[in-house]
Coordinates of C-alpha atoms and ligand atoms in Angstrom, one line a residue:
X1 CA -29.0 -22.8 229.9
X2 CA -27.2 -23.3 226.6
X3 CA -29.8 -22.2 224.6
X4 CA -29.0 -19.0 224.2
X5 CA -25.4 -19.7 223.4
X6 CA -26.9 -22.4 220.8
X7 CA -28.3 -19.9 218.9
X8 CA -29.1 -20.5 214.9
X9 CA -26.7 -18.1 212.9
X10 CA -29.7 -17.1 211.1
X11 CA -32.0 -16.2 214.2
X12 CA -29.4 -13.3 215.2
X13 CA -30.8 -9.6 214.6
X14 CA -29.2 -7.9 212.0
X15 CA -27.6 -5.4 215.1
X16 CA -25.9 -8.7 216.4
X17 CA -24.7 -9.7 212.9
X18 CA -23.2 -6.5 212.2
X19 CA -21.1 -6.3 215.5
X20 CA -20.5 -9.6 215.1
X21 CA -18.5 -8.8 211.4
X22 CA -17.2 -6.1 213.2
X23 CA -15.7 -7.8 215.9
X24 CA -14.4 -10.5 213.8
X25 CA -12.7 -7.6 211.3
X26 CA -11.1 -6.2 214.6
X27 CA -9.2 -9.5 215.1
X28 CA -8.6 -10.5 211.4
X29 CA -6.6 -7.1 211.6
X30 CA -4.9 -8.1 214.5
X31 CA -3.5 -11.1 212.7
X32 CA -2.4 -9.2 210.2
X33 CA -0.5 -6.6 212.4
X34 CA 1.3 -9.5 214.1
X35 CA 1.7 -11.1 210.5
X36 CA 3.2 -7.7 209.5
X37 CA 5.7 -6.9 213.0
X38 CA 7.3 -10.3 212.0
X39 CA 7.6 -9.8 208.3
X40 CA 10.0 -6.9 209.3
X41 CA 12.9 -8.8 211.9
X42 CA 13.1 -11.9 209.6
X43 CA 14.6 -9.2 206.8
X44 CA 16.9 -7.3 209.1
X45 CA 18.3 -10.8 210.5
X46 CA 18.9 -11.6 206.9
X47 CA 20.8 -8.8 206.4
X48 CA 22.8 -9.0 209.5
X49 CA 23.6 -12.8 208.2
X50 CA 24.7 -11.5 205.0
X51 CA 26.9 -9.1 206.5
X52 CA 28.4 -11.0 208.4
X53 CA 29.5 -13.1 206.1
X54 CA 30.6 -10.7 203.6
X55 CA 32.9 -9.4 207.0
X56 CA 33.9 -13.1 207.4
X57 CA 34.8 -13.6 203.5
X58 CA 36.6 -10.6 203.5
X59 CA 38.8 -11.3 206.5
X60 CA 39.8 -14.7 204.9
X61 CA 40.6 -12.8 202.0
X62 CA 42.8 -10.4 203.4
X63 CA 44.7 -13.2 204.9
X64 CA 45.4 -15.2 201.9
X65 CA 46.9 -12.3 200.9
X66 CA 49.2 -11.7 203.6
X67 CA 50.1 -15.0 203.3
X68 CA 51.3 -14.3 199.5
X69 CA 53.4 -11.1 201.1
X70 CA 54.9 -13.3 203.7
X71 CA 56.0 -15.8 201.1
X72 CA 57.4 -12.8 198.4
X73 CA 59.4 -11.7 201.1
X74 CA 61.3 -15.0 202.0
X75 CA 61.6 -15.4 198.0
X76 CA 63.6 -12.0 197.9
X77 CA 65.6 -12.8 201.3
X78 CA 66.3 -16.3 199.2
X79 CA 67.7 -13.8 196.1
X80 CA 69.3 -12.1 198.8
X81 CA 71.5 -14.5 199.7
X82 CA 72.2 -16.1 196.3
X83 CA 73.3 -12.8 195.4
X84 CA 75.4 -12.0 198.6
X85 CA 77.2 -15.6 197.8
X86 CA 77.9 -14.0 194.4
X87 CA 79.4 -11.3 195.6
X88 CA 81.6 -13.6 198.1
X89 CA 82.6 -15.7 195.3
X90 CA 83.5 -12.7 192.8
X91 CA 85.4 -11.3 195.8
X92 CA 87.5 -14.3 196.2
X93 CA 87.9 -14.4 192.6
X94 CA 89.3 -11.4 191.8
X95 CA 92.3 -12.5 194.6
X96 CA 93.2 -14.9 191.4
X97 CA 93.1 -12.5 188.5
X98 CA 95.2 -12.5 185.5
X99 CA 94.7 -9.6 184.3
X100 CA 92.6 -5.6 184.5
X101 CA 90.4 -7.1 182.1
X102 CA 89.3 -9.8 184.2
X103 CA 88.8 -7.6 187.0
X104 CA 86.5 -5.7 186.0
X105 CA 84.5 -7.7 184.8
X106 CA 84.5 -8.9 188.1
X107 CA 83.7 -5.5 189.7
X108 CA 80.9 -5.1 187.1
X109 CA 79.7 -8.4 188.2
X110 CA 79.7 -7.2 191.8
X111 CA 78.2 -3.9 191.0
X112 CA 75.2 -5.6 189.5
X113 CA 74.2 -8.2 192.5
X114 CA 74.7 -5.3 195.1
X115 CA 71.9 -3.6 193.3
X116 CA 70.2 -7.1 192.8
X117 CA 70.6 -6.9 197.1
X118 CA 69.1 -3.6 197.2
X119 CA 66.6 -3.9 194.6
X120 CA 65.3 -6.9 197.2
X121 CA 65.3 -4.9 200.2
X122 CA 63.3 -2.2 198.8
X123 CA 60.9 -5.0 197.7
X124 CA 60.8 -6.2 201.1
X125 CA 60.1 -2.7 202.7
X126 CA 57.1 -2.5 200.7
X127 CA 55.9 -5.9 201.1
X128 CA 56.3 -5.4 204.8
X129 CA 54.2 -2.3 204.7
X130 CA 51.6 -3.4 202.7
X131 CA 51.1 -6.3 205.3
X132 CA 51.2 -3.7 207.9
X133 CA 48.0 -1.9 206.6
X134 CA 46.5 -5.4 205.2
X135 CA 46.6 -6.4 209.4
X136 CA 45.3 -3.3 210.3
X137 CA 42.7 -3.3 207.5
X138 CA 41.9 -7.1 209.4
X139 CA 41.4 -5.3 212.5
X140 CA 38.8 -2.9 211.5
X141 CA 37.0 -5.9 209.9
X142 CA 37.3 -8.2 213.1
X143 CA 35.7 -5.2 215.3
X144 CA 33.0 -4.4 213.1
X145 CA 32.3 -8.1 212.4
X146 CA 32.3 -8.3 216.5
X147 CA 29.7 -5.7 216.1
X148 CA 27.7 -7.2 213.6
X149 CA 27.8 -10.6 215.4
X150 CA 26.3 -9.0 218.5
X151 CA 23.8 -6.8 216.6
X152 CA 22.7 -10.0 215.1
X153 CA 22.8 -12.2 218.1
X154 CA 20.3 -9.2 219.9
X155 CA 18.2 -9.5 216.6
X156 CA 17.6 -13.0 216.5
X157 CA 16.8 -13.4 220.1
X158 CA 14.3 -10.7 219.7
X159 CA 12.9 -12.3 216.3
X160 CA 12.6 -15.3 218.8
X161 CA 11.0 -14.0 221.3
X162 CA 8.1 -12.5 218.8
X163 CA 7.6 -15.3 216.9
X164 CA 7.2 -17.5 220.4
X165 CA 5.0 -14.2 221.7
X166 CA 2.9 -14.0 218.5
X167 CA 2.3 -17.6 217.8
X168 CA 0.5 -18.0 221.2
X169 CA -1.5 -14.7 220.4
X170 CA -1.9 -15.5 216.9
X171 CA -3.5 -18.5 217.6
X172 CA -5.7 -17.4 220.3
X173 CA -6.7 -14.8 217.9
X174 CA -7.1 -17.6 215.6
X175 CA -9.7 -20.0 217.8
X176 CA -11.5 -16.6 218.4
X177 CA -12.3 -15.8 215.0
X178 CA -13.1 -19.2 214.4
X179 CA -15.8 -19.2 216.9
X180 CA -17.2 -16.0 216.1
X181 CA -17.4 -16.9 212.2
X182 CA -19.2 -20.0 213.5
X183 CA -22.0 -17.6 214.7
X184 CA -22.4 -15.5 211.3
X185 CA -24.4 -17.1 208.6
X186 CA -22.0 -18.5 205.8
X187 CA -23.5 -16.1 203.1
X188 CA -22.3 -12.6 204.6
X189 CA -19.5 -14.0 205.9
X190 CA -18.6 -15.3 202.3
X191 CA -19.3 -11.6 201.4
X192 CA -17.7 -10.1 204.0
X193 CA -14.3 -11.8 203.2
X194 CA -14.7 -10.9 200.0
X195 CA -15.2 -7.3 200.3
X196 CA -12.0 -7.6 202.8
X197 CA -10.1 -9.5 200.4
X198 CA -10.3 -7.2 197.6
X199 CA -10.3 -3.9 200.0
X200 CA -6.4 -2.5 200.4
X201 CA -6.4 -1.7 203.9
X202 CA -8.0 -4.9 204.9
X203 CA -11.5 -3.4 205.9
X204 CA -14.8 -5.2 204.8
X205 CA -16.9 -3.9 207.0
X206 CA -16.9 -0.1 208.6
X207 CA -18.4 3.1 209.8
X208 CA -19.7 6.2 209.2
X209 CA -17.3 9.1 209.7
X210 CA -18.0 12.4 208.9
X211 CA -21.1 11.5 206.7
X212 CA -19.3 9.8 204.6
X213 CA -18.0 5.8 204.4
X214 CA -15.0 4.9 206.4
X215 CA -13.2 3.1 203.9
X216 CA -13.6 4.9 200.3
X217 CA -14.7 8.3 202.2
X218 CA -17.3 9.0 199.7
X219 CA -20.1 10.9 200.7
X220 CA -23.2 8.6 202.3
X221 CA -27.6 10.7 202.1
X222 CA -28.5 11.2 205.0
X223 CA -31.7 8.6 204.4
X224 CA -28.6 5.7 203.7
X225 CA -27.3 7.1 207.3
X226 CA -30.6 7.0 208.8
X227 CA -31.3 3.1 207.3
X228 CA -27.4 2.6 208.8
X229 CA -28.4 3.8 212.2
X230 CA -31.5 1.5 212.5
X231 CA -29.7 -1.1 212.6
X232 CA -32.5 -3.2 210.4
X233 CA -30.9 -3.8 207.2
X234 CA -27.4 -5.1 206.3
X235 CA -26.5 -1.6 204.1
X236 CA -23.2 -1.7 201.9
X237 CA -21.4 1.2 200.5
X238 CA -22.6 1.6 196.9
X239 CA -19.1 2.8 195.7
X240 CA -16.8 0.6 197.5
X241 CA -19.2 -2.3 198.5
X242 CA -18.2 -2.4 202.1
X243 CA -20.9 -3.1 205.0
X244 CA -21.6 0.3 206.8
X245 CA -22.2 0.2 210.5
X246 CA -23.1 3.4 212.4
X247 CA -20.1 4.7 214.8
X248 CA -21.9 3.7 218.1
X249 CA -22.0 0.1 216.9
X250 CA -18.2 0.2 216.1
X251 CA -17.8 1.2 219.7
X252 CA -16.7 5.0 218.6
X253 CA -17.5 7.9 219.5
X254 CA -19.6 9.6 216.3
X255 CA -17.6 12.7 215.4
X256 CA -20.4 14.9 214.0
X257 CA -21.5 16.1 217.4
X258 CA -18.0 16.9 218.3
X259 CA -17.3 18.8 215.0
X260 CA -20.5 20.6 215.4
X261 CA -19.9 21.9 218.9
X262 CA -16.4 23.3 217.7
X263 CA -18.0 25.5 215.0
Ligands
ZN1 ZN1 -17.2 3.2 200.6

């Protein structure tokens, strides 16, 4: 009963080899797809960290500085009052005078530390507004870190979800092309990933489209075609080196009939 699943790597026709590579190529690209849909969400959770603690850093900063306002101000309501107790205490001594002289020095005195007084309450005002638009600046920060936070919460759940997804079908994908390249003969298979390796879209093996190779698109004589659609010979590309399969094999639908109906 097993014997035919048994079967020596090297007793399969060159038909089953080739769909064989094929199928394992359709899986190997698989991998790669779900290798590529995670390589994306890791990035954009990154960034959302980042932002979020750039928000974060910011927000502390703005607060710090407040703080510094907040303390300026009670230093000028502290002036405020050492002047006003100035002013008292010239007051009460130009009650005690001896002389104009005296007295206006006094009022000159007097003159200066009101100013001193206002001087302090227009530093205040602008102390107090500045805090005014640093809290509202904190505001706008705190929503859009809010934002961000759930933007990033949504993202990481979701990079969770794939990578818990993908991992089962990665490595179910993974036993399967394990147990197909069991069944290929270790020489084209070494080829094969070769051929894959060095390709750029990850092909090794393909098929004819349009007369011509599916992976460099160069033009393929009709006799290479024919030996392709035999099914007899393992034929490669002679300008890109890939294995060619005929359409049919691949489990497509040849074009060239199409194409030739439509003109
Ligand atoms: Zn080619």
């Amino acid at each position: 009963m097993a014997k035919e699943v048994k079967k020596d790597p090297s007793e399969l026709s060159v038909e089953e080899k080739l769909k064989a590579l094929y199928q394992l190529q359709t899986m190997l690209s698989e991998i790669d797809k779900i290798k590529t849909l995670r390589g994306e969400l890791p990035l954009e959770v990154q960034d959302l960290e980042d932002e979020v603690t750039g928000l974060s850093t910011r927000i502390e900063k703005i607060k710090g500085e407040i703080e510094e306002l907040k303390s300026n101000v009670a230093t000028k309501r502290i002036e405020i009052e050492t002047a006003k107790a100035s002013i008292d205490k010239y007051k009460a001594q130009q009650d005690n005078v001896r002389n104009n002289r005296e007295y206006d020095v006094l009022t000159k005195e007097i003159e200066f530390q009101t100013l001193e007084v206002e001087l302090c309450e227009k530093r205040i005002r602008e102390y107090t507004s500045s805090i005014e638009s640093k809290q509202e600046e904190i505001e706008k920060n705190t929503h859009t870190l809010e934002e961000r936070k759930k933007d990033l919460e949504m993202k990481k759940n979701e990079l969770d979800e794939i990578i818990s997804e993908t991992k089962q079908e990665e490595e179910k994908l993974r036993d399967k092309a394990k147990a197909l390249e069991a069944t290929i003969e270790p020489r084209l298979l070494q080829a094969f990933k070769r051929i894959r390796k060095n390709s750029r879209n990850g092909l090794g093996i393909t098929y004819v489209q349009r007369d011509a190779c599916g992976g460099c698109f160069n033009k393929i004589p009709p006799q290479k075609q024919l030996d392709i659609r035999m099914r007899k010979k393992i034929i490669v590309c002679e300008y890109c080196g890939r294995i060619m399969i005929d359409p049919e094999l691949a489990g497509v639908m040849p074009e060239r009939h199409l194409e030739t109906k439509v003109k």
